[in-house]
Short mmCIF file of C-alpha atoms and ligand atoms in Angstrom, two decimals:
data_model
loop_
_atom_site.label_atom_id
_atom_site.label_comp_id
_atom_site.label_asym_id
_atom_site.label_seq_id
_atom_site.Cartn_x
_atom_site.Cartn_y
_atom_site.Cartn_z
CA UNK A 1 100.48 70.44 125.58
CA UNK A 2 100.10 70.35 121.99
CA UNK A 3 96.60 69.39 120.42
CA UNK A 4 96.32 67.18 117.27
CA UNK A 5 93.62 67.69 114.62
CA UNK A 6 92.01 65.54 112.52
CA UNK A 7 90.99 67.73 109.21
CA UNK A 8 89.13 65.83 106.47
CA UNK A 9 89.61 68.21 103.36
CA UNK A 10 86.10 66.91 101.52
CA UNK A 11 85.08 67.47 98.26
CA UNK A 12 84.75 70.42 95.39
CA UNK A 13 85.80 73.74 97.47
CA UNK A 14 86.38 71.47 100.54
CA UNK A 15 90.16 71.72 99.47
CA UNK A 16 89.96 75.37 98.64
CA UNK A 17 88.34 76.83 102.10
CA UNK A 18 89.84 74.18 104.60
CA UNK A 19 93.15 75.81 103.52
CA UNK A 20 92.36 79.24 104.02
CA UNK A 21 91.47 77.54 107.40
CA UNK A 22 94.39 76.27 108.28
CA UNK A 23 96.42 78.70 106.82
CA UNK A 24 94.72 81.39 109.50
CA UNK A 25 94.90 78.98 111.97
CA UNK A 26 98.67 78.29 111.31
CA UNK A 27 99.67 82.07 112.02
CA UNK A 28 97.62 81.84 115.19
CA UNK A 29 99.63 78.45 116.54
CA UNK A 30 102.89 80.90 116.24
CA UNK A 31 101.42 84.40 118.00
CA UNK A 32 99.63 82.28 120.64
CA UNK A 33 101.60 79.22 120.89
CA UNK A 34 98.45 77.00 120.61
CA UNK A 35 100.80 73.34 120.53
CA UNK A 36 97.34 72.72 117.24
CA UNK A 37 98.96 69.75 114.79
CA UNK A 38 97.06 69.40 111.67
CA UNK A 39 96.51 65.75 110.46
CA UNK A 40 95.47 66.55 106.94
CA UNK A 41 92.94 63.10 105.39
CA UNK A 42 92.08 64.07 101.26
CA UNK A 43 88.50 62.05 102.59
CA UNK A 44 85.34 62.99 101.28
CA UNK A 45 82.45 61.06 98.70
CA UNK A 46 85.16 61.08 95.82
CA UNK A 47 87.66 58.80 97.97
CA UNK A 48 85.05 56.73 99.50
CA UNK A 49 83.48 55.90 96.43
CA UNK A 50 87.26 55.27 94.60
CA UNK A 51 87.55 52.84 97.55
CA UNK A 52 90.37 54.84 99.24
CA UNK A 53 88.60 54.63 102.56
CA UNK A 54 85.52 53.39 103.96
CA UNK A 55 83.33 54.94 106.15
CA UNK A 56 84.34 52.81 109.12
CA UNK A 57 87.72 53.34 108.37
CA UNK A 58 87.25 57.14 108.89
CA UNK A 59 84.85 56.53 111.91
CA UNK A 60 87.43 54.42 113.50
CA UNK A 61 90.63 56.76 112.65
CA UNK A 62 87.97 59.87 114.00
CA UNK A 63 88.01 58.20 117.07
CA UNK A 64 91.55 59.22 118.05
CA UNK A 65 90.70 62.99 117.88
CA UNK A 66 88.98 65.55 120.13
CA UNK A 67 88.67 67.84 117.39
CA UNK A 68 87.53 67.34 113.47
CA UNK A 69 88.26 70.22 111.43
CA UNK A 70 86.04 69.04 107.92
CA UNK A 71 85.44 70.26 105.19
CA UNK A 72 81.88 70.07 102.72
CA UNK A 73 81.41 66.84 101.12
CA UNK A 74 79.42 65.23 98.76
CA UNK A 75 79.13 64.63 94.49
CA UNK A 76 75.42 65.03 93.16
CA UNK A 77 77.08 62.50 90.75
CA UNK A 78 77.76 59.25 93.15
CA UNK A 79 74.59 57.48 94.39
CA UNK A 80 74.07 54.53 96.25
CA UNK A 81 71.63 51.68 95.17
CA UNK A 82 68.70 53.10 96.31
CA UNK A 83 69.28 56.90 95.20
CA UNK A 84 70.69 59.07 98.00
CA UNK A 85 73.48 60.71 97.53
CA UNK A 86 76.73 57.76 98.16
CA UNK A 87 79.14 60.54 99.84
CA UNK A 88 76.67 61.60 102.67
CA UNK A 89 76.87 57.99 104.67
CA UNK A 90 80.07 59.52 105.51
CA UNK A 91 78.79 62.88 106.53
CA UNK A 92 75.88 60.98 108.58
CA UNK A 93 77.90 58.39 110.01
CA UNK A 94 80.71 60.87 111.35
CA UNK A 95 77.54 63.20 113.12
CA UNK A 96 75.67 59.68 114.09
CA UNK A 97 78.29 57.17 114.71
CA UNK A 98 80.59 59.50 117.19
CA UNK A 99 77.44 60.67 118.87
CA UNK A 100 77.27 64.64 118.11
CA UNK A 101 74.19 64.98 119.10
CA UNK A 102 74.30 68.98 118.84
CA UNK A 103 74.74 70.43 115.60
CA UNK A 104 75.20 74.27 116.65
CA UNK A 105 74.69 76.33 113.77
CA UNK A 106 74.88 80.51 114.34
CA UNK A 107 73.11 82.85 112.65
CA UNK A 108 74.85 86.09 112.13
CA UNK A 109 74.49 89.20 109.97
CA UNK A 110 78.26 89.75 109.73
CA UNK A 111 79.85 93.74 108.89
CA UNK A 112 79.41 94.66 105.03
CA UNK A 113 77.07 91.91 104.47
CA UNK A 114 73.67 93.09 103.30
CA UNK A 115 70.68 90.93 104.11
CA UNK A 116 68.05 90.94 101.53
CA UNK A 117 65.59 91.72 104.38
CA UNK A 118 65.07 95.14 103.79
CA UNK A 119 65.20 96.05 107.89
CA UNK A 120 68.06 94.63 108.81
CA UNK A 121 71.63 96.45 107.77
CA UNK A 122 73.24 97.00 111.07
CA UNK A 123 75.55 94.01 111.94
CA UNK A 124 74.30 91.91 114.73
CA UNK A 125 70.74 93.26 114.28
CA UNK A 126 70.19 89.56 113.61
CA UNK A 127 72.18 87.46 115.65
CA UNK A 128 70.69 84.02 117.15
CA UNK A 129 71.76 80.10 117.43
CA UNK A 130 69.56 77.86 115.60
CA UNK A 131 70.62 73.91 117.56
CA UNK A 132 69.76 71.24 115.35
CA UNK A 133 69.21 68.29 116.91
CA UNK A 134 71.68 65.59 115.38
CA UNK A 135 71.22 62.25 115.91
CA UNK A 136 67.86 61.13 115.42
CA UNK A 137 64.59 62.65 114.22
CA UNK A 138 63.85 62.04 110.87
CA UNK A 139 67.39 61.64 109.90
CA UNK A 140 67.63 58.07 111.57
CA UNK A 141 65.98 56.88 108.84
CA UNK A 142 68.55 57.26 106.57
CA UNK A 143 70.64 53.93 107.64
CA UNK A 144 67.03 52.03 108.32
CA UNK A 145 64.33 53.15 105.92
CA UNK A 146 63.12 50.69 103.29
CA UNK A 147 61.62 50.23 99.69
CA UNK A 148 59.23 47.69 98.48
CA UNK A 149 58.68 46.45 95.30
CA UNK A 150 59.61 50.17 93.52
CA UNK A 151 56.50 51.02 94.71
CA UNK A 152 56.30 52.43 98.17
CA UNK A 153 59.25 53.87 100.35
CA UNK A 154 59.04 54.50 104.04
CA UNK A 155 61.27 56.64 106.37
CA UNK A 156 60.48 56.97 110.25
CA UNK A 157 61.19 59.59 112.33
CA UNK A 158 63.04 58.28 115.71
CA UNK A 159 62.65 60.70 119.20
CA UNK A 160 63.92 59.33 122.37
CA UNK A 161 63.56 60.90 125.63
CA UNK A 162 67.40 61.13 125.83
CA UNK A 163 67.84 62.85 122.60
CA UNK A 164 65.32 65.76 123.05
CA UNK A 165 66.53 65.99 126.82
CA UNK A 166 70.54 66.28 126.06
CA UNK A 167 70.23 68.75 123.12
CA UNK A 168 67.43 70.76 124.93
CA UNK A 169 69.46 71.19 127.73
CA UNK A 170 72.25 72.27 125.36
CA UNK A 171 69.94 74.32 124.14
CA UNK A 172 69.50 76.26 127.59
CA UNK A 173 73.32 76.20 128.80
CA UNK A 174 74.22 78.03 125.06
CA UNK A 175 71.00 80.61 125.88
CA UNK A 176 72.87 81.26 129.31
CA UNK A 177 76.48 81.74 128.16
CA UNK A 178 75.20 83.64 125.12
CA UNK A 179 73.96 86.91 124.17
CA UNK A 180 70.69 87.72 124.23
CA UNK A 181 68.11 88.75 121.89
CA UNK A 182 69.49 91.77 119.50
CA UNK A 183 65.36 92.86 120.51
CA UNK A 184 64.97 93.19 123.88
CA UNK A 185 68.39 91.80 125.06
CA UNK A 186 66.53 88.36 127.03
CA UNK A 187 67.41 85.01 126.81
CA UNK A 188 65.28 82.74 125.61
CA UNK A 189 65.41 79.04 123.75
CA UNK A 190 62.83 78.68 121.33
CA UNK A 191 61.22 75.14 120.51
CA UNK A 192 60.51 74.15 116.60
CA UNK A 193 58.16 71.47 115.99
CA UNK A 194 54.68 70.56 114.62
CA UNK A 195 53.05 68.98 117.66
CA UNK A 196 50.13 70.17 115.78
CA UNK A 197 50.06 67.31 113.54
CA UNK A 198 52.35 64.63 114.73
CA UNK A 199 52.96 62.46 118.21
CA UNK A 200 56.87 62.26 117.71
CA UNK A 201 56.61 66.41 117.77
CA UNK A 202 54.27 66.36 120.76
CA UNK A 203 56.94 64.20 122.67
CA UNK A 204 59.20 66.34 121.50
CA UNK A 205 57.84 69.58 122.97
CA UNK A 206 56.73 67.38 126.04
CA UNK A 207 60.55 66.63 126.83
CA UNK A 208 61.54 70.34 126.07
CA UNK A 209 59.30 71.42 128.50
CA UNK A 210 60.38 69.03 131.32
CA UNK A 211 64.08 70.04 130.59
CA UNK A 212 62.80 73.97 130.75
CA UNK A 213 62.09 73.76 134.28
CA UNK A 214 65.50 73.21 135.07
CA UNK A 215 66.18 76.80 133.44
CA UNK A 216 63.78 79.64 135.75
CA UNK A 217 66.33 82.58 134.12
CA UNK A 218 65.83 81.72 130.29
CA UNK A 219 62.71 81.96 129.17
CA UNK A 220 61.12 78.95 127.34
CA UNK A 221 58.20 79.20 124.40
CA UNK A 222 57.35 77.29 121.32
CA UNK A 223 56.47 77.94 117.76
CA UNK A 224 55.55 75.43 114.85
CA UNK A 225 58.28 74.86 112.04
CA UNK A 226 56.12 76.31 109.43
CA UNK A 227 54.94 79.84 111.59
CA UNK A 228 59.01 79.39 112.40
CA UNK A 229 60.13 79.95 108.62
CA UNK A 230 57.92 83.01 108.73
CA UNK A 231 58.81 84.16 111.90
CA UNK A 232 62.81 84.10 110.34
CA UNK A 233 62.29 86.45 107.80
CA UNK A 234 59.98 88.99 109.49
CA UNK A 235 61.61 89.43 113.32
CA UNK A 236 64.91 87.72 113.14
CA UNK A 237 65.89 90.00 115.88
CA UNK A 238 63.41 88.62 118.12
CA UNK A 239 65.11 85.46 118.24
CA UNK A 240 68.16 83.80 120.53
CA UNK A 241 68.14 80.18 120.76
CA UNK A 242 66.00 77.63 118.80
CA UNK A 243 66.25 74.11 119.58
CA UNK A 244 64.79 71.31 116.70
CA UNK A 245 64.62 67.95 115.07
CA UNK A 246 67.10 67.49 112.71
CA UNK A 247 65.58 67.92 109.14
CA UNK A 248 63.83 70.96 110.33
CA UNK A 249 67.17 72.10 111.46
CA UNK A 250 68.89 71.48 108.09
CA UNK A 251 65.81 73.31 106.04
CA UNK A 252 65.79 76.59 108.24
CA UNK A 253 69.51 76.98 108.48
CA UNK A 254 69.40 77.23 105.11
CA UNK A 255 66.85 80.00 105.50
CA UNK A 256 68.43 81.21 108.59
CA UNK A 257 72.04 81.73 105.76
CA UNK A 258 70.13 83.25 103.40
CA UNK A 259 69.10 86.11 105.80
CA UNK A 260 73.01 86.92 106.64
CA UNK A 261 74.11 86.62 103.15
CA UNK A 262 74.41 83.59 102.32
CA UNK A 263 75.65 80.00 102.67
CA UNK A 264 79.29 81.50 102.40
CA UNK A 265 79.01 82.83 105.78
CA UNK A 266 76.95 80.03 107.91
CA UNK A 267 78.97 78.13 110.17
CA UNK A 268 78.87 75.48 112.66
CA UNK A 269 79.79 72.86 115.17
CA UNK A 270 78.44 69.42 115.86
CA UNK A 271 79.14 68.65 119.59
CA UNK A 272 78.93 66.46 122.55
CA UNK A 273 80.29 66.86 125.68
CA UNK A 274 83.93 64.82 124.63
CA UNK A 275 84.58 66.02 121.00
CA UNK A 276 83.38 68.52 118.37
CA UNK A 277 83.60 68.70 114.49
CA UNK A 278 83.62 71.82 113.03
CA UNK A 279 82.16 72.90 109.60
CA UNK A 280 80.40 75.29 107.32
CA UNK A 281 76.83 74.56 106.74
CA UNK A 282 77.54 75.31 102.97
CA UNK A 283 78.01 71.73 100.11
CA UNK A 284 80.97 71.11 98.03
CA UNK A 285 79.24 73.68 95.76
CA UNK A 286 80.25 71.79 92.59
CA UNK A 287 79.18 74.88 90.72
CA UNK A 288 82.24 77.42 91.83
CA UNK A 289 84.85 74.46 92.44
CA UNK A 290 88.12 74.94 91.37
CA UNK A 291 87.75 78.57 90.63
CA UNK A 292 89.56 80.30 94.21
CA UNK A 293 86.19 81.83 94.52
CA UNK A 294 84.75 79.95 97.56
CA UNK A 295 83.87 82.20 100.09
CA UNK A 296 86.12 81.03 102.83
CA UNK A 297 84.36 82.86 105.85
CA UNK A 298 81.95 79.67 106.72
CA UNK A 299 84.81 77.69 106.92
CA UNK A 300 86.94 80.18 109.16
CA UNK A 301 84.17 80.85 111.85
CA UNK A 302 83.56 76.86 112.21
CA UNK A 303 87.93 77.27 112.59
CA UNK A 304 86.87 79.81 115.08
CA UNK A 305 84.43 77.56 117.00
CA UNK A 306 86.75 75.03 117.22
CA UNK A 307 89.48 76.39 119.06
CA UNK A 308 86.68 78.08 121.40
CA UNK A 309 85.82 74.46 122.03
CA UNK A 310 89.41 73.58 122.92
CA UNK A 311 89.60 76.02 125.09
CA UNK A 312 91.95 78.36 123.04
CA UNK A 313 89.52 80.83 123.85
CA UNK A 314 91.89 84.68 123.17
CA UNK A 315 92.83 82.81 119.96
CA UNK A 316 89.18 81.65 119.12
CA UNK A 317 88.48 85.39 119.60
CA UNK A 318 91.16 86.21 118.03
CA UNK A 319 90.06 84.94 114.72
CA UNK A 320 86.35 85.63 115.00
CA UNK A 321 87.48 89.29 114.95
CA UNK A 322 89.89 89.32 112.39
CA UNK A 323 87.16 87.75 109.73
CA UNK A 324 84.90 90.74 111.41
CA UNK A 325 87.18 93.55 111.12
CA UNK A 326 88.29 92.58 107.04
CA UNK A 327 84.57 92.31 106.14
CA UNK A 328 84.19 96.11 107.64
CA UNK A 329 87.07 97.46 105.92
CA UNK A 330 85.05 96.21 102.89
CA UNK A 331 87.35 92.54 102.08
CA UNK A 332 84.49 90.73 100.46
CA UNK A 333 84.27 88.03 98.13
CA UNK A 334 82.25 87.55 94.97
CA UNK A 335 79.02 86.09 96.51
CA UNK A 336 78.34 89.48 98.84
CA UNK A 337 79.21 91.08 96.20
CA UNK A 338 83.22 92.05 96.87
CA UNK A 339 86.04 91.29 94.32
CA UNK A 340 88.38 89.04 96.52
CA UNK A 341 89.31 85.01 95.98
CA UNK A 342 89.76 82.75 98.86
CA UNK A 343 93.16 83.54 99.32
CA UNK A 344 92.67 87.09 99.35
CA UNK A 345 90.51 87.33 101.38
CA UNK A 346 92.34 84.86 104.22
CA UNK A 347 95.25 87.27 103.60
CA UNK A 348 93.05 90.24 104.91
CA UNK A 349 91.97 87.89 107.60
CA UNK A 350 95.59 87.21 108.39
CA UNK A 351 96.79 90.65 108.45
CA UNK A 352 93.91 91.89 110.49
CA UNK A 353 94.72 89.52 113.65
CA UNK A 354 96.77 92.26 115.34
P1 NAD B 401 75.96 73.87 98.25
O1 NAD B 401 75.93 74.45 99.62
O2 NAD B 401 77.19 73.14 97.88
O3 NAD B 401 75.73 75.04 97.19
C1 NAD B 401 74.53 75.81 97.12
C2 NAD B 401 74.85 77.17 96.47
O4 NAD B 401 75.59 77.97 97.39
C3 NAD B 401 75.72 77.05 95.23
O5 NAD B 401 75.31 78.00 94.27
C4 NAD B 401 77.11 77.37 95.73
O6 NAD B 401 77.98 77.92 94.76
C5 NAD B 401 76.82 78.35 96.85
N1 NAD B 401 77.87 78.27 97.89
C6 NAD B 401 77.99 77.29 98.83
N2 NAD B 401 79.08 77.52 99.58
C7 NAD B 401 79.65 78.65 99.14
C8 NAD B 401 80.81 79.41 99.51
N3 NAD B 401 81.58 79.03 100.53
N4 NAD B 401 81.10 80.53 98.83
C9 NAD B 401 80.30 80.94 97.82
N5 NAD B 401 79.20 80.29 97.41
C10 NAD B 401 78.88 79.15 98.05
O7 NAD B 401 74.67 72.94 98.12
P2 NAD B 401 74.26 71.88 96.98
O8 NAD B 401 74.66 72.40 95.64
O9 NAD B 401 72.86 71.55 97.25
O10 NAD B 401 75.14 70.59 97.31
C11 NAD B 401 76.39 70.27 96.71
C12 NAD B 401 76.95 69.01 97.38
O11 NAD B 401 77.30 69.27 98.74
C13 NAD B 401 75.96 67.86 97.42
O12 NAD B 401 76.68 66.68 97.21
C14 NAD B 401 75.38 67.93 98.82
O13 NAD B 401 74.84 66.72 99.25
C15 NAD B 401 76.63 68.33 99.61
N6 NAD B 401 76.41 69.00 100.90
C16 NAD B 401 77.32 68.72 101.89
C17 NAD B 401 77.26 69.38 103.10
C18 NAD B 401 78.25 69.06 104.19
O14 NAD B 401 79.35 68.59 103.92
N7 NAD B 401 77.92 69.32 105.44
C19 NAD B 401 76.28 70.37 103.30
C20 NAD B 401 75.37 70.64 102.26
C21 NAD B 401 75.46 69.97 101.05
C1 IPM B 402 74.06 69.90 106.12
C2 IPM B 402 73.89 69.05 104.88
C3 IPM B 402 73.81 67.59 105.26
C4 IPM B 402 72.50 67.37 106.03
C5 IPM B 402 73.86 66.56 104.15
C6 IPM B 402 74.91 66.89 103.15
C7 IPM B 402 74.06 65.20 104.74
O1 IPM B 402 72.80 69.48 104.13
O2 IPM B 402 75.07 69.71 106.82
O3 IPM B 402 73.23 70.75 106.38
O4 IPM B 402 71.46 67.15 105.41
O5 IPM B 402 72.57 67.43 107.25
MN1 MN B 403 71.87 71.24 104.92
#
C-alpha cells in the first residue's frame, strides 16, 4: 500500500538537506519497494510571511498525512508585532495544533565525530534520548502571553496532568524498547525539572512519579535542570532516557548536540500515537545557506526515524547504517571537520546502503 508524505522544504538550508533526504529516501522506495510518495510544499516563514500560505492553511492540509517530513524554518529577519520571530507560529502551531505531544530528540556520538569532551571518542560511548515534552510547559505561552503598556510582559507556564502523564509514559515505553545506558547497560528515564523552586515543576515530578509505578523494570530518578546541564557534560554515558518540559528540552538539546558534534548531527521526531513529523533539531542556519555546505546528517536520521515510525523498519535501518558506515570510512562534512558538501556526502550515504 503506498504511503504519501507531506514534506515542507522550510527555509535557508531547509531546501538543501530535505533533498539529500529525499534523494536517500528515493533509492530506498526502489530496493525495498516502500509504496513512500513525496508531496513536496516550498512552506516555511518566507512563504507565510509573502502570504503564500497561512498557518491554518498548512495545519489543515497537515491533517491529511500520517507522516511530515520538514525541514528547519524560520528568518531572524520577519517578526511579528510583538517581537518573536513571525516564521515560528508555524513551527509551534504544526507541534501544538496536531497534538505532538513528544518531541523525541536522540543524542548520539556518531563514528568519526569527535566530541569536545575530552573522554568520550568511542562511538556510542554517549548514546541517550532526551523527550521533550511538546505541547505545553512554558511554550503555551507563546499563543497567550501578554504585554502591557511596553512596560511589563508576562508568559505562564501551563502543566496538566494529561501532558506530564502521556509523555512520561512515552518516556518509559522508549526506555523499554531502547538500549540501555552505554554505563552500566540499565534502563532508566530520568526526570528534568526544578521542583526546587517552582509548583508547576513539583506537579510535574508528582505526575512522573505516579506514571513510574506503572514501570517496576526501568528504573525512575530525578535531577534538577540546572545539576542536569552539568550532569551532560561530565557522565553523558550515565544517561538513557530524560523526560522534560519543553523549554528545558529545547536548551539542553542544544547542549546535548554540542556533545556529539554538533547541531549537524541532532535529530528528531515529534510524535503522538496517530502521526509523527520528523526533523533536525538544527535552524535554517542563515549563516551557511545557499552554500551546499549544510551538514545533511540531522536531516537524514529524522528521514530515518520516520520510516521506523511507519513501520518500514529494514529500510529505517537501512538508512541509519548507511549515514553510520560513510561517517567511519571518514565522509564528513565541513562542520566535523571533513571536506564533503551535502550532496557528497548523501552520495556516500547512497552508495553505502548495500
Ligand atoms: P541554527 O540551528 O540555524 O544555527 C546555529 C549554528 O549551527 C549556525 O552557525 C549554523 O551554521 C550551524 N548549523 C545548524 N545546522 C547545521 C547543519 N545542518 N550543518 C552545519 N551547520 C549547521 O540556529 P539559529 O541561527 O539560532 O536560528 C536560525 C533560524 O532557524 C531562526 O529563524 C530560528 O528561529 C530557526 N530555528 C528553527 C528550528 C526548526 O525549524 N525546528 C530550530 C532552531 C532554530
Ligand atoms: C527547536 C527550535 C524551535 C523551538 C523554535 C524554532 C520554535 O529551537 O526545534 O528546537 O524553540 O522549539
Ligand atoms: Mn531549539
Amino acid at each position: 500500500m503506498s504511503e504519501r508524505i507531506m514534506v515542507l522544504e522550510g527555509d535557508g538550508i531547509g531546501p538543501e538537506v530535505v533533498g539529500c533526504a529525499i534523494r536517500a529516501l528515493e533509492a530506498l522506495n526502489d530496493a525495498y519497494g516502500l509504496g513512500l510518495e513525496f508531496v513536496k510544499y516550498d512552506v516555511g516563514a518566507r512563504s507565510i510571511s509573502q502570504g503564500e500560505w497561512t498557518v491554518e492553511g498548512v495545519i489543515e492540509e497537515a491533517r491529511k498525512f500520517r507522516a511530515i517530513l520538514k525541514g528547519p524554518m524560520g528568518d531572524p529577519g520577519i517578526r511579528n508585532r510583538q517581537g518573536t520571530e513571525g516564521g515560528l507560529d508555524l513551527i509551534l502551531a504544526l507541534r501544538f495544533s496536531l497534538d505532538l505531544y513528544a518531541n523525541v530528540r536522540p543524542v548520539r556520538l556518531l563514528p568519526g565525530v569527535s566530541s569536545p569532551l575530552r573522554n568520550f571518542s568511542r562511538p556510542d560511548s554517549i548514546d541517550y534520548t532526551l523527550i521533550r515534552e511538546n505541547s505545553e510547559g512554558l511554550y503555551a505561552s507563546h499563543f497567550g502571553g501578554m504585554e502591557l503598556r511596553d512596560e511589563v510582559a508576562v508568559d505562564n507556564q501551563i502543566i496538566t496532568r494529561k501532558g506530564v502523564e502521556r509523555v512520561s509514559r512515552m518516556a518509559f515505553e522508549i526506555a523499554r524498547r531502547g538500549r540501555g545506558s552505554p554505563w552500566d547497560g540499565r534502563k532508566r528515564v530520568l526526570c528534568v525539572e526544578k521542583s526546587n523552586v517552582l509548583r508547576s515543576f513539583a506537579f510535574f515530578r508528582r505526575v512522573f512519579d505516579e506514571v513510574s509505578a506503572d514501570y517496576g523494570d526501568v528504573e525512575a530518578g530525578h535531577m534538577y535542570a540546572d545539576a542536569m546541564a552539568q550532569y551532560m557534560v561530565l557522565h553523558p554515558d550515565r544517561l538513557n532516557v530524560v523526560v522534560t518540559e519543553n523549554m528545558f528540552g529545547d536548551i539542553l538539546s542544544d547542549l546535548g548536540a554540542a556533545t556529539v558534534g554538533g547541531l549537524g548531527v541532532a535529530y528528531s521526531a515529534n510524535l503522538n500515537e496517530r502521526m509523527g513529523m520528523f526533523e533536525p533539531v538544527h535552524g535554517s542556519a542563515p549563516d551557511i545557506a545557499g552554500k551546499g555546505i549544510a551538514n545533511p546528517v540531522a536531516m537524514l536520521l529524522s528521514a530515518s526515524m520516520m520510516l521506523d515510525f511507519l513501520s518500514k523498519r529494514d529500510a529505517a535501518v537501512a538508512l541509519e547504517s548507511a549515514v553510520i558506515r560513510a561517517m567511519s570510512s571518514g565522509a564528513l562534512t565541513q562542520d566535523l571537520g571533513g571536506h564533503l558538501g551535502s550532496e557528497g556526502f548523501t552520495d556516500k550515504v547512497i552508495e553505502n546502503m548495500g
